[in-house]
Coordinates of C-alpha atoms (C1' of nucleotides) in Angstrom, one line a residue:
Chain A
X1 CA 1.2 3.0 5.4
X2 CA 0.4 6.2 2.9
X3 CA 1.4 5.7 -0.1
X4 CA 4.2 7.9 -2.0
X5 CA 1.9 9.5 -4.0
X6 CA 0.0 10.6 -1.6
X7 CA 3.5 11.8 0.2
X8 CA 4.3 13.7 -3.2
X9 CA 0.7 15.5 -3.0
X10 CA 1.6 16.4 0.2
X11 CA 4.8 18.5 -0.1
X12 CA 3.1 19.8 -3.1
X13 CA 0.3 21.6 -1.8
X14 CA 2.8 22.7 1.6
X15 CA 4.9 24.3 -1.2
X16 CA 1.5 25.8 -3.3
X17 CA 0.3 27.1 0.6
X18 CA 3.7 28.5 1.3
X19 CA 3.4 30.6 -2.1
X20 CA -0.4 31.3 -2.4
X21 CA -1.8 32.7 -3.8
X22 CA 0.8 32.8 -7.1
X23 CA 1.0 30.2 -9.6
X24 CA 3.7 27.7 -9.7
X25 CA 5.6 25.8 -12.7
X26 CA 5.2 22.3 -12.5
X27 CA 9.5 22.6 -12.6
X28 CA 9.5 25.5 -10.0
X29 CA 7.2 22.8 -7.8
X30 CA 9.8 19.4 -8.5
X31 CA 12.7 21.3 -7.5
X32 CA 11.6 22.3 -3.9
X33 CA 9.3 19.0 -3.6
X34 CA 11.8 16.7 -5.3
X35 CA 9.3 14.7 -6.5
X36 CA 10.4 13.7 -9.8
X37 CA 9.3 15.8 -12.6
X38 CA 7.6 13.7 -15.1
X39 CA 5.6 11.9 -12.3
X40 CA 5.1 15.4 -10.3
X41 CA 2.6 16.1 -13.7
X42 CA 0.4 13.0 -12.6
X43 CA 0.3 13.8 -9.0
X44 CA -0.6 17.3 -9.9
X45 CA -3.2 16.3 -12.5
X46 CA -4.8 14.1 -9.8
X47 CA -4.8 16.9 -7.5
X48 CA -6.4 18.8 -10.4
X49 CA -9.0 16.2 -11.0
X50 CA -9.6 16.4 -7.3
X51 CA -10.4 19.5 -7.1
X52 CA -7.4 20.7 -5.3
X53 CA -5.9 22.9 -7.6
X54 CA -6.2 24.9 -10.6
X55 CA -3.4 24.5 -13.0
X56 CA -3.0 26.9 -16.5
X57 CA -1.2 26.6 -19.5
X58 CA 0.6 28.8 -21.7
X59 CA 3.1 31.2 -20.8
X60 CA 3.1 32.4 -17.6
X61 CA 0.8 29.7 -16.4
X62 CA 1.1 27.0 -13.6
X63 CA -0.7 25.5 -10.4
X64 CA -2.6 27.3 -7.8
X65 CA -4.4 26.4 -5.0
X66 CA -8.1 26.9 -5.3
X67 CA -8.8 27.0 -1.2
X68 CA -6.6 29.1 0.3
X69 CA -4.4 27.5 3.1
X70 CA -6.9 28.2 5.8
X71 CA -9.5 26.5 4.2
X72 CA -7.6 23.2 3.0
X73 CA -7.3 20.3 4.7
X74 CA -4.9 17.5 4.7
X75 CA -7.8 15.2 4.2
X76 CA -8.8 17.2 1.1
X77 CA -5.2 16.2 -0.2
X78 CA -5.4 12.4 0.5
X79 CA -8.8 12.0 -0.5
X80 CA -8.1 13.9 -4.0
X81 CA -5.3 11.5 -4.8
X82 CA -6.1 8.4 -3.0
X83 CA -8.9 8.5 -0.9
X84 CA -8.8 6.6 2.7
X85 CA -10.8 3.3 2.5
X86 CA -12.9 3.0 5.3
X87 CA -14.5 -0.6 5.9
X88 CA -18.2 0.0 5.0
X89 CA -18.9 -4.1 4.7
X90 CA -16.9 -7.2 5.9
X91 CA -14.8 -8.0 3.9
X92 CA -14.9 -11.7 3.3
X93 CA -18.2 -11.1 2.2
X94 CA -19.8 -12.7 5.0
X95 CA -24.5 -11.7 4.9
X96 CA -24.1 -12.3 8.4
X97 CA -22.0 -9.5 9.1
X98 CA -23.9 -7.2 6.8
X99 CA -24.3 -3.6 8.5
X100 CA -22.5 -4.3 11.7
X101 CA -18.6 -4.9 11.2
X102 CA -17.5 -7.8 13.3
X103 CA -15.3 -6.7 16.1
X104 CA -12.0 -7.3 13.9
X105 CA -13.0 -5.3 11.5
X106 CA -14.6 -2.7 14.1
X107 CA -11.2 -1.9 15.3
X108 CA -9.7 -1.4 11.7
X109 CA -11.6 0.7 10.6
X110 CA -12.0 2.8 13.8
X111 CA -8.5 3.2 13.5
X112 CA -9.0 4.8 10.2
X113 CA -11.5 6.7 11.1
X114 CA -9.1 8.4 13.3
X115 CA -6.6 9.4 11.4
X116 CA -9.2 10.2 9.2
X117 CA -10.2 13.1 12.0
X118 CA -7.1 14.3 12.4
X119 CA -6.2 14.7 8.6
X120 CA -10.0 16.9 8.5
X121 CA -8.9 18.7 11.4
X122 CA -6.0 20.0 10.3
X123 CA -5.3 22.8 7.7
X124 CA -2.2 23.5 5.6
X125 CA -2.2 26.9 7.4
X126 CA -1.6 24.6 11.0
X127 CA 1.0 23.4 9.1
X128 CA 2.8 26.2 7.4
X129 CA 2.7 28.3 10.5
X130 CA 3.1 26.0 13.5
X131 CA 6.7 27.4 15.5
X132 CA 9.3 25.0 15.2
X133 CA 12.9 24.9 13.5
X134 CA 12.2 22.8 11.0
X135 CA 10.2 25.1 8.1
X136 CA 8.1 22.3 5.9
X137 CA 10.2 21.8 2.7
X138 CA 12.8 24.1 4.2
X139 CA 12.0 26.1 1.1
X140 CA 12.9 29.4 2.3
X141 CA 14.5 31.8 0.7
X142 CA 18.6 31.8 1.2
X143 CA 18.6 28.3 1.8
X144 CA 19.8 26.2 -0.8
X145 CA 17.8 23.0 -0.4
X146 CA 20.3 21.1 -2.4
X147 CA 23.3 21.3 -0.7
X148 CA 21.3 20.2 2.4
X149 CA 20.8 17.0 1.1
X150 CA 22.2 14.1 4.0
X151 CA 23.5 10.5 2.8
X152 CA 19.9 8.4 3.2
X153 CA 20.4 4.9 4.5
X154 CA 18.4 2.5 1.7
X155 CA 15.3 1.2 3.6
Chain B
X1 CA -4.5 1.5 3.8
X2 CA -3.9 -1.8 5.4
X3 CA -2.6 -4.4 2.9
X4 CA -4.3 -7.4 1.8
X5 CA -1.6 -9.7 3.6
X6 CA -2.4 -8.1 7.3
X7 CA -6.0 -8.8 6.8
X8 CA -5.3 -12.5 5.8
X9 CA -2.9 -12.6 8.9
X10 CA -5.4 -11.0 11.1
X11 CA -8.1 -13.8 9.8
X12 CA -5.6 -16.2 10.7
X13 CA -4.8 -15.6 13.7
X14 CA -8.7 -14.8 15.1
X15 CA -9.3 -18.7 13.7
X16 CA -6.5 -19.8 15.7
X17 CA -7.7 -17.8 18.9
X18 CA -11.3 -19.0 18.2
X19 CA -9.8 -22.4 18.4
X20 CA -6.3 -21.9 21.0
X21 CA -4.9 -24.5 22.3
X22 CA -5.7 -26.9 19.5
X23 CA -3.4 -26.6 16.0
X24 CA -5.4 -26.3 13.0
X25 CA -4.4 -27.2 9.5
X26 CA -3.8 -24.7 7.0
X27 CA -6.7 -26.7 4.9
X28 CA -8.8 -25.9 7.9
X29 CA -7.8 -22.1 8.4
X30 CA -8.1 -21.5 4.4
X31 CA -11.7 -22.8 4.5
X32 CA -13.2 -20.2 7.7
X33 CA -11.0 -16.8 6.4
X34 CA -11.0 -17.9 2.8
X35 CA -7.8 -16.7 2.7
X36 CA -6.4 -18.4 -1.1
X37 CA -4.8 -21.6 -0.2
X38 CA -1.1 -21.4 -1.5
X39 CA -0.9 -17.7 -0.5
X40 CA -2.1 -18.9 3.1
X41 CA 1.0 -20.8 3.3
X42 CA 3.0 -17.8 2.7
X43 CA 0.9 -15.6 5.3
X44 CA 1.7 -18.9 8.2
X45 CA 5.2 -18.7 7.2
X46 CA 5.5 -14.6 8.3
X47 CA 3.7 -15.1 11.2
X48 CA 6.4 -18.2 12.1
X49 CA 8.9 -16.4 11.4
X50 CA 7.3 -13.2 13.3
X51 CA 7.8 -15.4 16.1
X52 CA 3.1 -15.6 16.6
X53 CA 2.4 -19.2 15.5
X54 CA 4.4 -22.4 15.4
X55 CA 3.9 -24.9 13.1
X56 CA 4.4 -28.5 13.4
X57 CA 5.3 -30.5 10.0
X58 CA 3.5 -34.3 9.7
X59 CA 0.4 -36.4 10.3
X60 CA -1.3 -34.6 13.3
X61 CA 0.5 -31.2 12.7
X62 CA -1.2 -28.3 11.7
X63 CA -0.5 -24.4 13.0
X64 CA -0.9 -23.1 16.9
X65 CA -0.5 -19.6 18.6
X66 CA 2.3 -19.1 20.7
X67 CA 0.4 -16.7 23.2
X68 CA -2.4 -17.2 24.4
X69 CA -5.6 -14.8 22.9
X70 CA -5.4 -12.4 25.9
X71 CA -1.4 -12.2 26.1
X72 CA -1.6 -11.3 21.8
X73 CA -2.6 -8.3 20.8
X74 CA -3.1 -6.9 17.4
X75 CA 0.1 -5.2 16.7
X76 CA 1.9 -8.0 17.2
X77 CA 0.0 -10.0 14.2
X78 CA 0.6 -6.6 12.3
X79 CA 4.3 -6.1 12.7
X80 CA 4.8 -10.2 12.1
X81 CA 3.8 -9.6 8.6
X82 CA 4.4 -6.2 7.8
X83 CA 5.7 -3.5 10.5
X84 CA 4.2 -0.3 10.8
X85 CA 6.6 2.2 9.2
X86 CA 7.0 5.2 11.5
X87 CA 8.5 8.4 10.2
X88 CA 11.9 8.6 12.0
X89 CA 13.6 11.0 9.6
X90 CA 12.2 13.5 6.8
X91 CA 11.7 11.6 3.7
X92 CA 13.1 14.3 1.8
X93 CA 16.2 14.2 3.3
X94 CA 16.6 17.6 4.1
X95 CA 19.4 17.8 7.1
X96 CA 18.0 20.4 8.5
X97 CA 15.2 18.7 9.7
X98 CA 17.0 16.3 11.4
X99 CA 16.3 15.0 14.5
X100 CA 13.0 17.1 14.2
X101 CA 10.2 16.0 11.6
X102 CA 8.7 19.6 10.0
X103 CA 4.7 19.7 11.5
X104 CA 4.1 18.2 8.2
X105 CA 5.9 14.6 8.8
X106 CA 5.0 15.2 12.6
X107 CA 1.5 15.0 12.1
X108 CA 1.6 12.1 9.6
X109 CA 3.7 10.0 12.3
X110 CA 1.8 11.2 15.0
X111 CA -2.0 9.4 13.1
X112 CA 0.5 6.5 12.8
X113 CA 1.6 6.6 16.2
X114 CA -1.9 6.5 17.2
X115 CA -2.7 3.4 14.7
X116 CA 0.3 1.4 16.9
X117 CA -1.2 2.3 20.0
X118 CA -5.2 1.7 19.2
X119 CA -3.1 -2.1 17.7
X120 CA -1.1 -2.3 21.0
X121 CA -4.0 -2.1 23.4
X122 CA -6.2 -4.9 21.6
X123 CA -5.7 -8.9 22.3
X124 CA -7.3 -11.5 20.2
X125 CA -9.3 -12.7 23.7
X126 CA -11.0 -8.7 23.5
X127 CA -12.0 -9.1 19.8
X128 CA -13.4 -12.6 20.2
X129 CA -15.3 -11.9 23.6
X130 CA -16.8 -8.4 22.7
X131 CA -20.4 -8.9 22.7
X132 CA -22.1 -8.3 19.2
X133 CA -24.0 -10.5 16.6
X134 CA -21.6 -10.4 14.4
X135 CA -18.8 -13.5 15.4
X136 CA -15.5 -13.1 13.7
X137 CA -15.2 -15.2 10.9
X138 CA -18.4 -16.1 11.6
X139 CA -17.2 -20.1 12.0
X140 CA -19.9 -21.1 14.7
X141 CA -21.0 -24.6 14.6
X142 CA -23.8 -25.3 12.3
X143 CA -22.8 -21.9 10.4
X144 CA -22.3 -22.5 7.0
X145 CA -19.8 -20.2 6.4
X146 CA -20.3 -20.9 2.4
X147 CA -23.4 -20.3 2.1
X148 CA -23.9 -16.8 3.5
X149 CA -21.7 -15.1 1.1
X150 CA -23.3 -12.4 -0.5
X151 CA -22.7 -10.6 -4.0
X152 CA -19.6 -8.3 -3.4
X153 CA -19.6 -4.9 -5.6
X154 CA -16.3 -4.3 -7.5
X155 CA -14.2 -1.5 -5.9
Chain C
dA1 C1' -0.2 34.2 -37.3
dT2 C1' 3.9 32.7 -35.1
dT3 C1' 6.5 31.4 -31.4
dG4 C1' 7.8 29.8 -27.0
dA5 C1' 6.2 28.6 -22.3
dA6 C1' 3.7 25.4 -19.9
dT7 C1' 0.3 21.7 -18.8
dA8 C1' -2.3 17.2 -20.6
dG9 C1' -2.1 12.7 -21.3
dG10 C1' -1.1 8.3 -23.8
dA11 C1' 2.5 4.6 -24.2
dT12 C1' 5.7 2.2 -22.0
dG13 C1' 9.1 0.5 -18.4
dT14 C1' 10.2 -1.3 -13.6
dC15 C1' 9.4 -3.3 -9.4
dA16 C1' 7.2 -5.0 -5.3
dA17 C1' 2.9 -7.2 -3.6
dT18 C1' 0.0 -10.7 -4.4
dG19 C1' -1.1 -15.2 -5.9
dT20 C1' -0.2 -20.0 -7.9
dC21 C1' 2.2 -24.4 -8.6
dC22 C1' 5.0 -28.1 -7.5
dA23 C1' 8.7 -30.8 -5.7
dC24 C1' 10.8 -31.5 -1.2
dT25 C1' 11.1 -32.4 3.7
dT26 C1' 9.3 -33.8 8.1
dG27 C1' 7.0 -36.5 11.4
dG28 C1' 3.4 -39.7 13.1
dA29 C1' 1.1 -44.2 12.7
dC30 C1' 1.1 -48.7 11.3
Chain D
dG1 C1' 10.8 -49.2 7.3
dT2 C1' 6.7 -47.6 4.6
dC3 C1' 3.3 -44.6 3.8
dC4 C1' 0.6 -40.8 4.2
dA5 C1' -0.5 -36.2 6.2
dA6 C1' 1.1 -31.8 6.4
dG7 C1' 4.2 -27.7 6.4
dT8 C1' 8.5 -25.6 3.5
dG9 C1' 10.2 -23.1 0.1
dG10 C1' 11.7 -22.1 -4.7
dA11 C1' 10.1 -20.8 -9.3
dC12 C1' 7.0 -18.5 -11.7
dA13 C1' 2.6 -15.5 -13.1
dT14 C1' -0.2 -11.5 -12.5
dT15 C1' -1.3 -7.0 -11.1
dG16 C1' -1.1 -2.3 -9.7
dA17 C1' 1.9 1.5 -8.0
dC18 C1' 5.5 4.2 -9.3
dA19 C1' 8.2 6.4 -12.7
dT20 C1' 9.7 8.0 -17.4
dC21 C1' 9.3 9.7 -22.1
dC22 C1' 7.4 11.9 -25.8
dT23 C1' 3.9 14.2 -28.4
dA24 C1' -0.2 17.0 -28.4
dT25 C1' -2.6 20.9 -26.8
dT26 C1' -3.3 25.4 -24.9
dC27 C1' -2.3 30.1 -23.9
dA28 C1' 0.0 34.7 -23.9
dA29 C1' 3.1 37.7 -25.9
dT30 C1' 4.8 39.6 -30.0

DNA sequence: ATTGAATAGGATGTCAATGTCCACTTGGAC
DNA sequence: GTCCAAGTGGACATTGACATCCTATTCAAT
């Protein structure tokens, strides 16, 4: 249902939040996200483009967030890399239906209007600091992230 | 966010509702949801094989719903084709987050989980009987379903 | 100025979703 | 039994998402 770039984005900016507000290498980024390196550049360059991030080049140079973690939503993500279609007309192109969605169609896209909502209303702040067991990315420090790697069933 | 061939199966099926008991050709459904035609065939075959429609080979033969509009809801049209993918286990394979998705992958399921349920609670009889102007598919006798296409925009 | 770290982005490969075509099978009507 | 209507399904074309690779560009430190 979301796409795997939009997935990639994701764990991208959860691993930015979670290190706001220092810069991060594009290979400091792929190895916590494992999102593979030379696409991780494209994700991140959409992220730039959508006004996500800030990224630097040159020595000493990387990504950073440009809201801080309070401020940024998950919607902000999804709509910088892919943004949610909404229906806005019907779309077998019938005049009849011009303003007003058919019922069908209604439903769709009140659907995705919800999760819509729910991706504004929630920050990557929620997200970093909500109290559970399981720390997003598991990226913190002492644990090896590698070695907790399970056998995934192909899908 | 929903693909092209759950829309064409969604269009399908609302013809066959609009018409229920009666089996209707795939000449006949390709002409109200202007779904292409040898794609169409492709879309009947999912929802057979979803176990929502039978078809019936031969002079006189055509396509029918197995339930009836009220018992058919929209989920089930949905998962024929192309199941909603929940996430069941963290799609970076960390171990540690097991059983337990981090709030990251817990809040992406849970806009999914509300997708399934908003699908769940809607039968084909509610779309078709919901008072509005706009009819879906817009097939009404005397319509010409042709003619009221308007200029589409390129996305 | 030179060098090395680091992102930018164009060219290209791969694969699944979408879409088309056509030969085959089935079943009803005569 | 013949014929025609109608779905079945395999082979193939097209497209865009995902992914990789390599070179160019930029910046800071020296």
């Amino acid at each position: 249902m979301f796409s795997q770039t939009v997935e990639y984005a994701l764990r991208v900016v959860v691993h930015l939040a979670g290190h706001a507000p220092e810069a991060q290498t594009t290979d400091q980024i792929a190895k916590t996200t494992r999102v593979p390196r030379a696409y991780l550049s494209k994700v991140v360059q959409s992220l730039r483009r959508g006004g996500v991030v800030r990224s630097q080049r040159g020595s000493g140079g990387g990504v950073t967030l440009i809201k801080s973690p309070e401020e940024l939503t998950i919607l902000d993500v999804v709509n910088a890399v892919e943004p949610i279609q909404r229906i806005n007309e019907c779309p077998l192109g019938l005049a009849s239906h011009g303003v007003h969605l058919c019922p069908l169609h209604a439903r769709l896209d009140k659907a995705l209007e919800h999760v819509e909502q729910a991706f504004a209303k929630t920050t990557l702040a929620e997200v970093l600091s909500e109290p559970t067991t399981s720390i997003p990315l598991c990226d913190t420090p002492g644990t090896d992230v590698i070695s907790t790697i399970v056998e995934r069933k192909e899908e």
